[in-house]
Coordinates of C-alpha atoms in Angstrom, one line a residue:
M242 CA 100.4 7.8 -4.2
S243 CA 100.9 5.1 -2.0
N244 CA 99.0 5.5 1.4
S245 CA 102.1 6.3 4.1
V246 CA 102.8 9.3 0.8
A247 CA 98.9 10.4 0.8
E248 CA 99.7 10.0 5.3
N249 CA 102.3 12.4 5.3
I250 CA 100.4 14.8 2.9
A251 CA 97.3 15.6 4.5
N252 CA 99.8 15.7 8.2
F253 CA 101.0 18.4 6.4
L254 CA 98.0 20.0 4.7
K255 CA 95.5 20.0 8.0
D256 CA 97.8 23.1 9.3
Y257 CA 97.3 24.8 7.1
P258 CA 93.7 27.0 5.8
P259 CA 91.7 25.5 4.1
F260 CA 92.6 22.4 4.6
N261 CA 92.0 22.6 8.4
Y262 CA 88.1 22.9 7.9
L263 CA 87.8 19.8 6.6
R264 CA 88.4 15.6 8.6
H265 CA 90.7 13.5 8.1
D266 CA 89.3 11.0 6.4
E267 CA 88.7 14.2 3.4
L268 CA 92.2 15.3 3.4
I269 CA 93.5 11.0 2.6
Q270 CA 90.8 11.6 -0.4
V271 CA 92.1 14.9 -1.3
A272 CA 95.8 14.2 -1.0
T273 CA 95.4 10.9 -2.7
S274 CA 95.4 12.3 -5.5
I275 CA 97.5 15.4 -5.1
S276 CA 100.6 15.0 -7.6
V277 CA 103.8 16.4 -6.4
V278 CA 105.8 19.8 -8.6
S279 CA 109.8 20.0 -8.2
L280 CA 110.5 23.3 -9.2
D281 CA 113.9 24.8 -10.0
K282 CA 114.9 28.3 -8.7
H283 CA 113.7 30.3 -10.9
K284 CA 111.2 28.6 -13.1
T285 CA 107.3 29.4 -14.0
L286 CA 104.5 27.2 -13.2
F287 CA 102.4 29.1 -14.9
K288 CA 103.0 32.2 -16.7
I289 CA 100.2 35.5 -17.4
D290 CA 97.4 34.6 -20.6
D291 CA 98.7 30.8 -20.1
K292 CA 95.6 28.3 -20.3
L293 CA 94.5 27.6 -16.5
H294 CA 95.2 23.9 -15.5
D295 CA 92.9 22.1 -14.4
S296 CA 94.9 21.8 -10.6
F297 CA 95.3 25.3 -8.0
Y298 CA 99.1 24.6 -5.7
V299 CA 100.0 24.7 -2.0
V300 CA 103.4 25.7 -1.5
A301 CA 104.8 22.3 0.2
S302 CA 108.3 23.8 0.6
G303 CA 110.5 27.7 -0.5
V304 CA 109.8 30.2 -2.1
V305 CA 106.9 30.7 -5.6
N306 CA 107.0 34.4 -6.4
L307 CA 103.6 35.7 -7.7
A308 CA 104.0 38.7 -10.0
V309 CA 102.2 41.3 -12.9
I310 CA 104.2 43.3 -16.1
A311 CA 104.0 46.5 -15.6
D312 CA 105.3 49.4 -17.7
A313 CA 107.4 46.4 -18.9
E314 CA 109.1 45.0 -15.8
E315 CA 107.9 42.3 -13.7
T316 CA 106.4 43.8 -10.4
L317 CA 106.6 41.2 -7.3
L318 CA 102.7 40.6 -6.1
N319 CA 102.9 38.5 -3.7
K320 CA 105.6 35.7 -2.2
C321 CA 103.7 31.8 -1.3
Y322 CA 105.8 30.0 1.6
A323 CA 104.8 27.5 3.6
G324 CA 101.3 26.0 3.1
D325 CA 100.5 29.0 1.3
V326 CA 98.0 27.9 -1.4
F327 CA 97.9 29.6 -4.8
G328 CA 96.9 29.7 -8.3
L329 CA 92.9 29.7 -7.8
R330 CA 91.5 31.7 -10.3
P331 CA 90.6 28.2 -12.2
F332 CA 87.8 27.8 -9.6
F333 CA 86.5 31.2 -10.2
A334 CA 87.6 33.0 -13.9
K335 CA 87.4 31.8 -17.3
N336 CA 89.8 33.6 -18.5
N337 CA 93.4 32.9 -19.3
Y338 CA 96.7 33.4 -15.7
M339 CA 96.6 37.2 -14.5
M340 CA 100.0 36.7 -12.7
T341 CA 103.2 34.5 -12.9
A342 CA 104.6 31.7 -10.3
K343 CA 108.0 31.6 -10.3
A344 CA 110.1 30.4 -7.5
R345 CA 112.5 32.2 -5.8
E346 CA 114.0 29.0 -4.7
D347 CA 114.1 25.0 -4.9
S348 CA 110.9 24.6 -4.5
I349 CA 107.9 22.3 -4.3
V350 CA 104.9 22.7 -4.6
Y351 CA 101.6 20.2 -4.0
A352 CA 99.1 20.3 -7.3
I353 CA 95.5 20.1 -5.9
P354 CA 92.6 19.0 -9.0
I355 CA 90.0 21.5 -9.3
A356 CA 88.0 18.7 -10.5
V357 CA 88.3 16.6 -6.7
F358 CA 88.5 19.7 -4.4
K359 CA 85.1 21.0 -5.5
P360 CA 82.8 19.1 -4.0
F361 CA 84.1 20.7 -0.7
V362 CA 84.1 23.7 -1.5
A363 CA 80.9 22.9 -2.0
Q364 CA 79.5 21.1 1.7
N365 CA 81.7 23.4 3.5
P366 CA 81.0 27.2 4.0
Q367 CA 84.6 28.1 5.6
V368 CA 86.6 26.8 2.7
L369 CA 84.7 28.7 0.5
D370 CA 85.1 32.0 2.3
F371 CA 88.9 31.3 2.5
L372 CA 89.3 31.2 -1.0
L373 CA 87.5 33.8 -2.1
E374 CA 89.6 35.5 0.1
S375 CA 92.3 34.4 -1.3
F376 CA 91.6 34.8 -5.0
A377 CA 90.6 38.6 -3.8
T378 CA 94.1 39.6 -2.7
N379 CA 95.4 37.9 -5.6
T380 CA 93.5 39.2 -7.9
R381 CA 93.5 42.7 -6.0
N382 CA 96.1 45.0 -8.0
P383 CA 97.0 48.5 -9.6
F384 CA 97.3 46.0 -12.6
D385 CA 95.1 43.5 -12.4
K386 CA 92.7 45.7 -15.6
E387 CA 90.3 43.1 -15.9
N388 CA 89.0 42.1 -12.2
R389 CA 90.8 45.7 -10.2
G390 CA 88.1 46.4 -7.2
K391 CA 86.4 43.1 -7.8
L392 CA 85.9 39.8 -5.8
I393 CA 85.3 37.4 -8.3
T394 CA 84.3 37.5 -11.7
D395 CA 81.6 34.2 -11.3
N396 CA 78.6 34.1 -9.1
V397 CA 79.5 32.2 -6.9
Y398 CA 77.9 33.4 -3.6
T399 CA 74.8 31.8 -3.2
E400 CA 72.1 33.5 -2.5
N401 CA 71.4 33.5 1.0
Q402 CA 74.7 35.2 1.6
S403 CA 74.0 39.1 2.6
N404 CA 73.8 41.4 -0.4
E405 CA 76.1 44.0 0.8
I406 CA 78.8 42.1 -1.6
Q407 CA 77.3 43.7 -4.0
Y408 CA 78.3 47.2 -3.1
F409 CA 82.3 46.9 -2.7
Q410 CA 82.2 45.2 -6.3
S411 CA 83.2 47.6 -9.8
L412 CA 79.6 49.0 -11.1
T413 CA 78.6 48.6 -15.3
Y414 CA 77.8 51.9 -16.0
N415 CA 78.8 54.7 -19.5
K416 CA 81.7 53.0 -21.2
T417 CA 81.4 55.0 -24.3
P418 CA 80.1 59.4 -22.9
L419 CA 79.7 62.0 -25.7
K420 CA 82.9 63.9 -25.8
I421 CA 83.0 67.4 -27.2
T422 CA 84.5 70.7 -27.2
G423 CA 84.2 73.7 -24.9
T424 CA 83.8 75.9 -28.4
M425 CA 80.3 74.1 -29.3
V426 CA 77.2 75.5 -29.2
V427 CA 74.2 74.0 -26.8
K428 CA 71.9 73.5 -29.4
D429 CA 74.4 71.3 -30.5
V430 CA 75.6 69.5 -28.5
A431 CA 71.8 69.1 -27.5
Q432 CA 71.0 67.7 -31.2
L433 CA 74.0 64.8 -30.0
M434 CA 72.5 63.9 -26.4
T435 CA 68.9 63.3 -28.7
E436 CA 70.0 61.0 -30.9
N437 CA 72.7 58.8 -28.5
L438 CA 69.8 59.0 -26.9
I439 CA 71.7 59.5 -23.3
D440 CA 71.6 62.8 -20.7
S441 CA 74.9 64.1 -19.7
A442 CA 77.7 65.4 -22.1
V443 CA 81.5 65.8 -21.6
I444 CA 83.7 69.2 -22.1
I445 CA 87.2 68.2 -22.2
N446 CA 90.4 69.5 -23.1
Q447 CA 93.4 67.5 -25.1
N448 CA 90.9 63.8 -23.7
C449 CA 90.5 65.7 -19.6
P450 CA 87.1 66.7 -18.7
I451 CA 86.7 70.2 -17.5
G452 CA 82.9 70.1 -17.4
I453 CA 80.2 68.2 -17.7
V454 CA 76.1 69.1 -19.0
T455 CA 72.8 67.4 -18.7
D456 CA 69.4 67.5 -19.0
T457 CA 68.9 69.0 -15.7
D458 CA 71.4 72.5 -17.4
F459 CA 69.0 72.4 -20.3
R460 CA 66.0 72.6 -18.3
T461 CA 67.0 75.4 -15.1
K462 CA 69.4 77.5 -17.6
I463 CA 68.4 76.9 -22.1
A464 CA 64.6 75.9 -21.1
N465 CA 63.4 78.9 -18.6
G466 CA 65.2 81.7 -20.5
R467 CA 68.5 82.3 -18.9
F468 CA 70.9 81.0 -22.0
P469 CA 70.5 81.2 -25.8
I470 CA 70.8 77.9 -27.5
T471 CA 73.3 79.0 -29.5
T472 CA 75.1 79.5 -26.1
A473 CA 79.0 78.3 -26.1
V474 CA 78.7 75.1 -23.8
D475 CA 80.8 75.7 -21.9
K476 CA 78.8 78.8 -20.1
I477 CA 76.0 76.2 -19.1
M478 CA 79.0 73.5 -18.0
S479 CA 78.7 72.3 -13.9
A480 CA 82.5 72.8 -13.2
P481 CA 84.4 71.4 -11.7
V482 CA 83.8 67.7 -13.1
I483 CA 84.0 65.3 -9.7
T484 CA 86.2 62.4 -11.2
V485 CA 86.5 59.0 -10.2
P486 CA 89.0 55.7 -11.6
E487 CA 87.8 53.0 -12.9
N488 CA 87.4 50.4 -11.0
V489 CA 84.8 52.3 -8.4
S490 CA 83.1 50.1 -6.5
V491 CA 78.8 51.1 -6.3
A492 CA 79.2 52.5 -3.2
E493 CA 82.3 54.5 -3.4
A494 CA 80.3 56.0 -6.1
Q495 CA 76.8 56.4 -3.9
L496 CA 78.9 57.9 -1.4
L497 CA 80.4 60.6 -3.7
L498 CA 77.0 61.5 -5.8
L499 CA 75.8 61.7 -2.3
K500 CA 79.0 64.0 -0.6
Y501 CA 78.9 66.2 -3.7
N502 CA 75.7 66.8 -4.4
V503 CA 75.7 66.2 -7.7
S504 CA 73.8 63.4 -10.5
H505 CA 76.7 61.9 -12.6
L506 CA 80.2 61.0 -12.4
C507 CA 83.0 61.3 -14.3
V508 CA 85.6 58.1 -14.7
T509 CA 89.0 58.7 -16.0
V510 CA 92.0 56.4 -16.3
D511 CA 93.3 57.4 -12.9
G512 CA 90.7 58.5 -11.0
S513 CA 91.7 63.2 -11.3
D514 CA 90.9 65.4 -13.6
K515 CA 94.3 65.1 -15.1
S516 CA 93.7 62.2 -17.6
E517 CA 91.7 60.7 -20.0
V518 CA 87.2 60.0 -19.8
K519 CA 87.0 56.2 -20.0
G520 CA 82.9 56.8 -19.0
I521 CA 80.2 57.9 -17.2
I522 CA 78.7 57.2 -14.3
S523 CA 75.5 58.4 -13.9
E524 CA 72.6 57.9 -10.7
H525 CA 70.1 55.5 -12.6
D526 CA 73.8 53.4 -13.4
L527 CA 73.3 52.7 -9.1
I528 CA 69.6 53.3 -9.0
V529 CA 70.4 49.7 -11.7
A530 CA 72.8 48.1 -9.5
Q531 CA 71.3 48.4 -6.3
A532 CA 68.9 48.3 -4.1
N533 CA 69.6 49.6 -0.7
N534 CA 73.6 50.3 0.4
P535 CA 75.5 52.2 2.2
G536 CA 74.5 55.1 0.7
V537 CA 71.6 54.7 3.0
L538 CA 73.3 56.0 6.0
I539 CA 74.9 58.2 4.8
K540 CA 71.1 60.2 4.3
E541 CA 70.0 59.1 8.2
I542 CA 72.9 60.6 9.2
K543 CA 71.9 64.2 7.0
R544 CA 68.7 63.8 8.5
S545 CA 70.3 63.2 12.4
L546 CA 69.2 66.2 14.3
S547 CA 70.8 64.4 17.8
P548 CA 74.2 63.2 18.8
K549 CA 71.8 59.4 19.7
E550 CA 70.4 59.4 15.9
L551 CA 73.8 59.8 15.4
K552 CA 75.3 57.3 17.3
L553 CA 71.9 54.9 16.0
V554 CA 73.9 55.1 12.6
R555 CA 78.1 54.7 14.4
E556 CA 76.1 51.9 15.5
K557 CA 75.0 50.1 12.0
L558 CA 78.6 50.7 11.1
T559 CA 79.9 48.5 12.7
D560 CA 78.4 46.5 11.3
L561 CA 78.5 46.5 8.0
I562 CA 82.2 46.7 9.0
Q563 CA 81.9 43.5 11.1
S564 CA 79.7 41.3 8.1
S565 CA 82.3 42.7 5.5
I566 CA 85.1 41.0 7.2
A567 CA 83.6 38.2 7.5
K568 CA 82.6 38.2 3.6
N569 CA 86.2 38.7 2.8
I570 CA 85.8 42.0 0.9
P571 CA 89.0 43.3 0.9
L572 CA 90.0 45.8 3.8
P573 CA 90.9 48.8 1.3
H574 CA 87.4 49.5 0.2
I575 CA 85.9 49.4 3.6
Y576 CA 88.4 52.0 4.2
N577 CA 87.3 53.8 1.8
I578 CA 83.6 53.6 2.4
T579 CA 83.6 53.5 6.6
G580 CA 85.8 56.6 5.7
E581 CA 83.3 58.7 3.9
I582 CA 80.5 57.7 6.8
I583 CA 83.0 59.0 9.7
T584 CA 83.3 62.0 7.6
A585 CA 79.8 62.5 7.2
I586 CA 79.3 62.1 10.5
I587 CA 81.5 64.2 11.9
K588 CA 80.4 66.9 9.5
R589 CA 77.0 66.6 10.7
S590 CA 78.1 67.0 14.1
V591 CA 79.9 70.4 13.3
E592 CA 77.2 71.4 11.9
L593 CA 74.1 70.2 15.1
A594 CA 77.3 72.3 16.7
I595 CA 76.4 75.2 14.4
L596 CA 72.8 75.3 15.2
D597 CA 73.0 75.6 18.2
L598 CA 75.6 78.5 18.2
G599 CA 74.6 80.1 14.5
S600 CA 76.3 81.0 12.0
P601 CA 80.5 81.3 12.3
P602 CA 82.0 85.4 12.6
S603 CA 84.2 83.9 9.3
R604 CA 85.1 81.5 7.4
F605 CA 87.6 77.8 8.4
A606 CA 87.6 74.2 7.6
W607 CA 87.7 71.4 10.5
L608 CA 90.0 68.4 9.8
S609 CA 90.6 65.7 10.7
I610 CA 94.0 63.9 11.6
G611 CA 95.6 61.0 12.3
S612 CA 93.3 57.9 11.2
Q613 CA 91.3 59.5 10.8
G614 CA 92.9 62.0 8.6
R615 CA 94.2 58.4 6.9
K616 CA 90.6 57.4 6.5
E617 CA 92.2 54.7 8.3
Q618 CA 89.7 54.4 11.3
L619 CA 87.7 51.1 11.5
L620 CA 87.1 50.6 15.5
L621 CA 85.7 53.3 17.4
T622 CA 88.7 54.9 18.9
D623 CA 89.6 57.8 20.5
Q624 CA 88.7 61.4 17.5
D625 CA 91.4 63.6 16.9
S626 CA 90.3 66.8 14.8
I627 CA 91.8 70.4 14.0
L628 CA 90.1 73.2 13.5
I629 CA 91.8 76.1 10.9
F630 CA 89.7 80.3 11.2
E631 CA 90.9 83.0 8.0
D632 CA 93.1 85.8 10.1
V633 CA 91.6 88.0 11.1
A634 CA 91.6 91.9 12.4
P635 CA 93.7 92.4 16.0
E636 CA 91.2 93.3 17.1
K637 CA 88.3 90.6 16.2
Y638 CA 90.9 87.7 17.0
R639 CA 89.9 86.8 21.0
D640 CA 86.7 86.9 19.5
V641 CA 86.1 85.4 16.4
K642 CA 88.6 82.0 19.0
D643 CA 86.5 83.0 21.5
Y644 CA 83.3 81.8 18.8
F645 CA 85.7 78.4 17.2
L646 CA 86.8 77.4 20.4
K647 CA 83.0 76.8 22.2
L648 CA 81.7 75.4 18.4
S649 CA 84.9 73.0 18.3
K650 CA 83.3 72.1 22.3
R651 CA 80.5 71.2 21.6
T652 CA 81.6 69.0 18.2
T653 CA 83.7 66.9 20.4
A654 CA 81.2 67.2 23.1
I655 CA 78.6 65.3 20.3
L656 CA 80.8 62.8 18.1
E657 CA 82.4 61.8 22.4
K658 CA 78.6 60.9 22.7
V659 CA 78.2 59.4 19.7
G660 CA 81.3 56.7 20.7
Y661 CA 84.6 58.5 19.3
Q662 CA 86.6 59.4 23.0
Y663 CA 88.5 62.3 23.3
C664 CA 91.6 62.1 22.5
P665 CA 94.1 61.3 26.0
N666 CA 97.0 63.6 24.3
G667 CA 94.3 66.8 23.9
H668 CA 94.7 66.7 19.8
M669 CA 91.1 68.1 19.4
A670 CA 90.4 71.3 18.4
S671 CA 89.1 71.7 21.4
N672 CA 92.0 72.4 22.8
M673 CA 92.8 75.9 22.3
L674 CA 96.2 75.0 20.9
W675 CA 95.1 73.0 18.3
C676 CA 91.8 75.5 16.9
K677 CA 93.5 78.7 15.6
S678 CA 93.1 81.0 12.5
M679 CA 95.9 80.8 9.4
G680 CA 98.8 83.2 10.7
D681 CA 98.7 81.3 13.7
W682 CA 99.3 77.5 12.1
I683 CA 101.7 78.8 8.8
K684 CA 103.6 79.6 12.0
Q685 CA 102.9 76.2 14.3
Y686 CA 103.3 73.9 11.2
N687 CA 107.0 76.2 10.0
N688 CA 108.1 75.7 13.7
W689 CA 107.8 72.1 13.6
M690 CA 109.6 72.0 9.9
K691 CA 112.3 73.5 9.5
M692 CA 113.1 73.7 13.6
P693 CA 111.7 70.1 15.4
G694 CA 112.2 69.5 18.5
E695 CA 113.1 72.9 19.2
K696 CA 109.9 75.1 20.1
S697 CA 107.6 72.1 20.4
N698 CA 108.6 68.7 22.5
D699 CA 108.3 66.5 19.5
I700 CA 106.2 67.0 15.9
S701 CA 103.3 65.5 16.9
S702 CA 103.3 63.4 13.5
I703 CA 99.8 63.5 13.1
F704 CA 99.4 66.0 12.5
F705 CA 100.5 65.3 9.0
D706 CA 97.4 62.8 8.3
Y707 CA 94.7 65.5 7.7
E708 CA 91.8 65.4 5.5
I709 CA 88.6 68.0 5.2
A710 CA 85.2 67.0 7.4
F711 CA 83.9 70.5 7.0
G712 CA 84.6 73.2 5.7
E713 CA 87.0 76.2 3.4
G714 CA 88.6 73.5 1.2
K715 CA 90.9 76.4 0.3
I716 CA 92.0 75.9 3.8
E717 CA 93.3 72.9 3.6
D718 CA 95.0 73.5 1.1
T719 CA 96.4 76.3 2.0
I720 CA 98.5 73.6 4.8
S721 CA 99.5 71.9 2.3
D722 CA 101.2 74.1 -0.3
L723 CA 103.0 75.5 2.6
I724 CA 104.2 71.8 3.6
A725 CA 104.9 71.4 0.2
G726 CA 107.5 74.6 0.3
N727 CA 108.8 72.9 3.7
T728 CA 109.9 70.1 2.6
K729 CA 111.9 70.8 0.0
N730 CA 115.9 70.9 0.6
N731 CA 114.8 70.6 4.2
A732 CA 117.3 67.5 5.2
L733 CA 116.7 68.6 9.4
F734 CA 112.6 67.3 9.3
F735 CA 113.7 63.8 7.6
D736 CA 116.6 63.7 10.3
Y737 CA 113.4 64.3 12.7
L738 CA 111.0 62.5 10.7
G739 CA 112.9 59.1 10.0
N740 CA 114.7 58.8 13.5
D741 CA 111.0 59.0 14.7
A742 CA 110.1 56.6 12.6
L743 CA 113.1 54.1 13.7
R744 CA 112.5 54.5 17.4
K745 CA 109.6 52.3 18.3
N746 CA 110.5 48.6 19.8
P747 CA 111.1 46.1 17.4
P748 CA 108.2 43.8 17.4
L749 CA 110.1 41.0 17.5
N750 CA 113.1 39.7 19.7
F751 CA 116.3 38.2 18.8
F752 CA 114.4 34.9 19.4
K753 CA 111.9 35.6 17.5
K754 CA 109.0 35.7 19.7
F755 CA 107.1 38.9 19.9
N756 CA 107.8 41.0 22.2
V757 CA 104.7 41.5 24.2
E758 CA 103.8 44.3 27.3
E759 CA 105.6 43.4 30.4
E760 CA 104.0 45.4 33.5
G761 CA 100.7 46.7 33.0
E762 CA 96.7 46.2 32.1
H763 CA 98.0 44.5 28.4
K764 CA 100.5 41.6 30.4
G765 CA 101.7 39.4 28.2
K766 CA 99.3 40.7 25.3
F767 CA 101.4 41.8 22.2
D768 CA 100.9 45.9 20.4
I769 CA 99.9 45.8 17.2
K770 CA 99.7 49.4 16.8
S771 CA 102.5 50.6 18.1
K772 CA 104.6 47.5 17.9
G773 CA 103.5 46.6 13.6
I774 CA 100.8 49.3 12.4
M775 CA 102.0 52.5 13.3
P776 CA 106.5 51.7 11.7
L777 CA 105.0 50.5 8.9
V778 CA 102.0 54.6 9.4
D779 CA 105.7 56.2 9.7
G780 CA 107.2 55.2 6.8
A781 CA 104.4 55.9 4.4
R782 CA 103.8 59.1 6.4
L783 CA 108.4 60.1 5.5
F784 CA 108.4 58.7 1.9
A785 CA 105.4 59.9 1.1
L786 CA 106.6 63.5 2.1
S787 CA 109.5 62.8 1.0
L788 CA 107.8 62.5 -2.8
N789 CA 105.7 65.1 -2.6
L790 CA 102.8 62.4 -2.9
R791 CA 100.1 64.9 -2.1
G792 CA 95.9 64.0 -1.7
I793 CA 97.2 60.0 -1.0
N794 CA 96.6 60.0 3.1
N795 CA 96.5 55.9 3.7
T796 CA 98.8 54.2 4.5
Y797 CA 98.1 51.6 2.3
S798 CA 97.2 53.3 -0.8
R799 CA 100.8 55.0 -0.2
F800 CA 102.9 52.9 -0.1
K801 CA 101.2 51.1 -3.2
Q802 CA 102.2 54.6 -5.2
L803 CA 105.4 54.4 -4.2
A804 CA 105.9 51.2 -5.0
L805 CA 105.7 53.2 -9.3
V806 CA 107.2 56.2 -7.9
D807 CA 109.9 54.7 -7.1
P808 CA 110.2 51.1 -9.2
K809 CA 113.9 50.2 -7.1
F810 CA 111.9 49.2 -4.3
S811 CA 108.7 48.5 -5.0
E812 CA 108.8 44.6 -3.1
I813 CA 109.6 46.3 -0.5
Y814 CA 107.2 48.8 -0.8
L815 CA 104.9 46.5 -1.5
N816 CA 105.6 43.9 0.3
C817 CA 104.2 46.8 3.0
A818 CA 101.1 47.4 1.9
D819 CA 100.6 43.9 1.6
A820 CA 101.3 43.7 5.9
F821 CA 100.0 47.0 6.4
L822 CA 96.5 44.8 5.1
I823 CA 96.8 41.9 6.7
L824 CA 98.0 44.3 10.8
S825 CA 94.9 46.2 10.6
K826 CA 92.7 43.0 10.4
F827 CA 94.2 41.3 12.7
R828 CA 94.0 44.9 15.2
T829 CA 90.2 45.0 13.9
L830 CA 88.9 41.0 14.5
E831 CA 90.6 41.6 18.1
G832 CA 88.3 44.9 18.2
L833 CA 85.2 43.7 16.9
K834 CA 85.7 40.8 19.1
T835 CA 86.5 42.4 22.1
D836 CA 85.5 46.4 21.5
S837 CA 88.1 48.0 22.6
S838 CA 90.8 49.5 20.1
G839 CA 91.8 46.1 19.2
D840 CA 95.9 47.6 19.3
F841 CA 96.4 44.3 22.5
I842 CA 96.6 41.4 20.9
A843 CA 96.0 37.4 23.4
I844 CA 99.5 36.0 21.2
E845 CA 98.5 32.8 22.9
E846 CA 94.8 32.7 21.8
L847 CA 96.5 33.0 17.7
S848 CA 96.4 28.7 16.2
K849 CA 99.7 28.5 15.6
V850 CA 98.9 28.9 11.6
E851 CA 97.4 32.5 12.7
R852 CA 101.1 33.5 14.8
E853 CA 102.7 32.5 11.6
R854 CA 100.8 34.7 9.7
L855 CA 101.7 38.1 11.8
K856 CA 104.8 37.7 12.3
N857 CA 105.4 37.3 8.1
A858 CA 103.1 40.4 7.8
L859 CA 106.2 42.1 11.0
S860 CA 109.0 41.1 8.1
P861 CA 109.0 43.2 6.3
M862 CA 109.4 46.4 8.6
R863 CA 113.1 45.3 8.7
D864 CA 113.1 46.3 5.1
L865 CA 111.7 49.5 6.1
E866 CA 114.7 50.5 8.7
E867 CA 117.1 50.0 6.4
L868 CA 115.9 51.8 3.0
I869 CA 115.1 54.7 5.4
K870 CA 118.6 54.6 7.3
D871 CA 120.3 54.6 3.5
K872 CA 117.5 57.0 1.9
F873 CA 117.7 59.8 4.0
Q874 CA 121.2 58.8 5.9
L875 CA 120.7 59.4 9.7
T876 CA 123.1 60.9 11.5
Q877 CA 121.7 63.9 13.4
F878 CA 119.8 62.2 16.1
S879 CA 120.4 59.0 16.1

């Protein structure tokens, strides 16, 4: 390749990571070895199960789609534009390609030989970090069975790097569990467990788990004479089973064992007890996999006796989040782990309040709403919550509500000392509006959903993103059933929610410039929360409610599930899922850097590449807005 051509390629690459980490002479060395590949529209560069090439690729011009096959249909995972790197599998894996790369339009790509570029990876940690993150992004998809939940397939991390990475990787567990029926007698089950050298057996019905029996059950229920050895095993089994998906990470598994106080988890195809059993995770599996992990924070939380001690745990969590992001841990994993730890902090705060006030006069549930209800609260933002107590006799109502208001005020005060500010809008259980009986809450949700905008000044959508942090699970289920029932044939509700989702100011103006704040404390900065993240949150919630996707609160997970249940628009949903992660990472990094909520970004402080990445992440919103208008035929409030 002539020097002039190599110079032109080097000048192109220097604006994009990871090449911007290289010196000019190193870029020339790389550029001299590059092959230029011309791809006609719809031409395939490589496809699933092709043998690995000896190069990876950079888009010089045009667009290249990365896709997988699911249910006999090609599903788009990512679009690669000028400067984007793809085809990194030869760096980190031995198996064939797991996806297809096809030109969306006439394109030119640069093929960079692995052998030439590898020395620069070994010499430059920033280059390695970038390639790891890119590879993780391109393999982390719901159809990548082998690498789902993993960052890489080879041990390419250096020994001095943080061990925290292992806690987010999938773990090794027993994939040939003993499956039995509930009618088998205990004696026979014990014999089978002894022969198979295992300490558990899963009781199944049509291959779905309905219970589990362990060595502990035999010691506490059989050996002490409570049940004879001729008893049917379903009489001593533990039920329901705590289930997890096949790609569960070490940290997630540890947190679930602690949360539910069990010694085994059942692995199923989709993570629910309504799908086929694929394996069993035991405490021993976790002991082998780890010496220390975020589960330690859960233990510290459970032992905490003051807000000060809880605050120390929250500070450790912030350090964990920061280091995990620095090591390019996939954001969905960080959300899952952080969400469980914050839930434990909230639960302990309620427990400390109860220790002060005495036992509650009735059963109740403390629900986190808003970002923590979606398990998307990485930064120390304000707290949002509601309290629901069971209906009591009219003459007891005032005293009961008075107790729960006191409980709520003590709990929110504890959380404020931990670092979670009071909600400026008063969306907290300590507000008498949001601390009330089940009957009152049923009336509240009915008013919001059947007469939106009439009996309240606004229908605050955060009340539809919730997760129980403490109390009676059946209370949460009652609210979920109520919402699901009220969504049926309720065009008025979706008109209101749909239009509310569309009222946000656009992130970019007519000239594709960022719409920044024109006055006030944040003048000149871009509000990434209200103009970027919240439209995606609102859109995901809107479609999730309309399609009755229960139990899926996280925005990223909602979009991923929507792509499966509404495949006609899967490309829009998947683009929105990726956009949400990118925008959330921008916000989190800003918050960690400035010790703030991260809501406002100084655009001028971003590099050219970062600004373009931010703009690209905002582009799926237009398609989402059009889909909302079309799906819900918005007319009533327009």
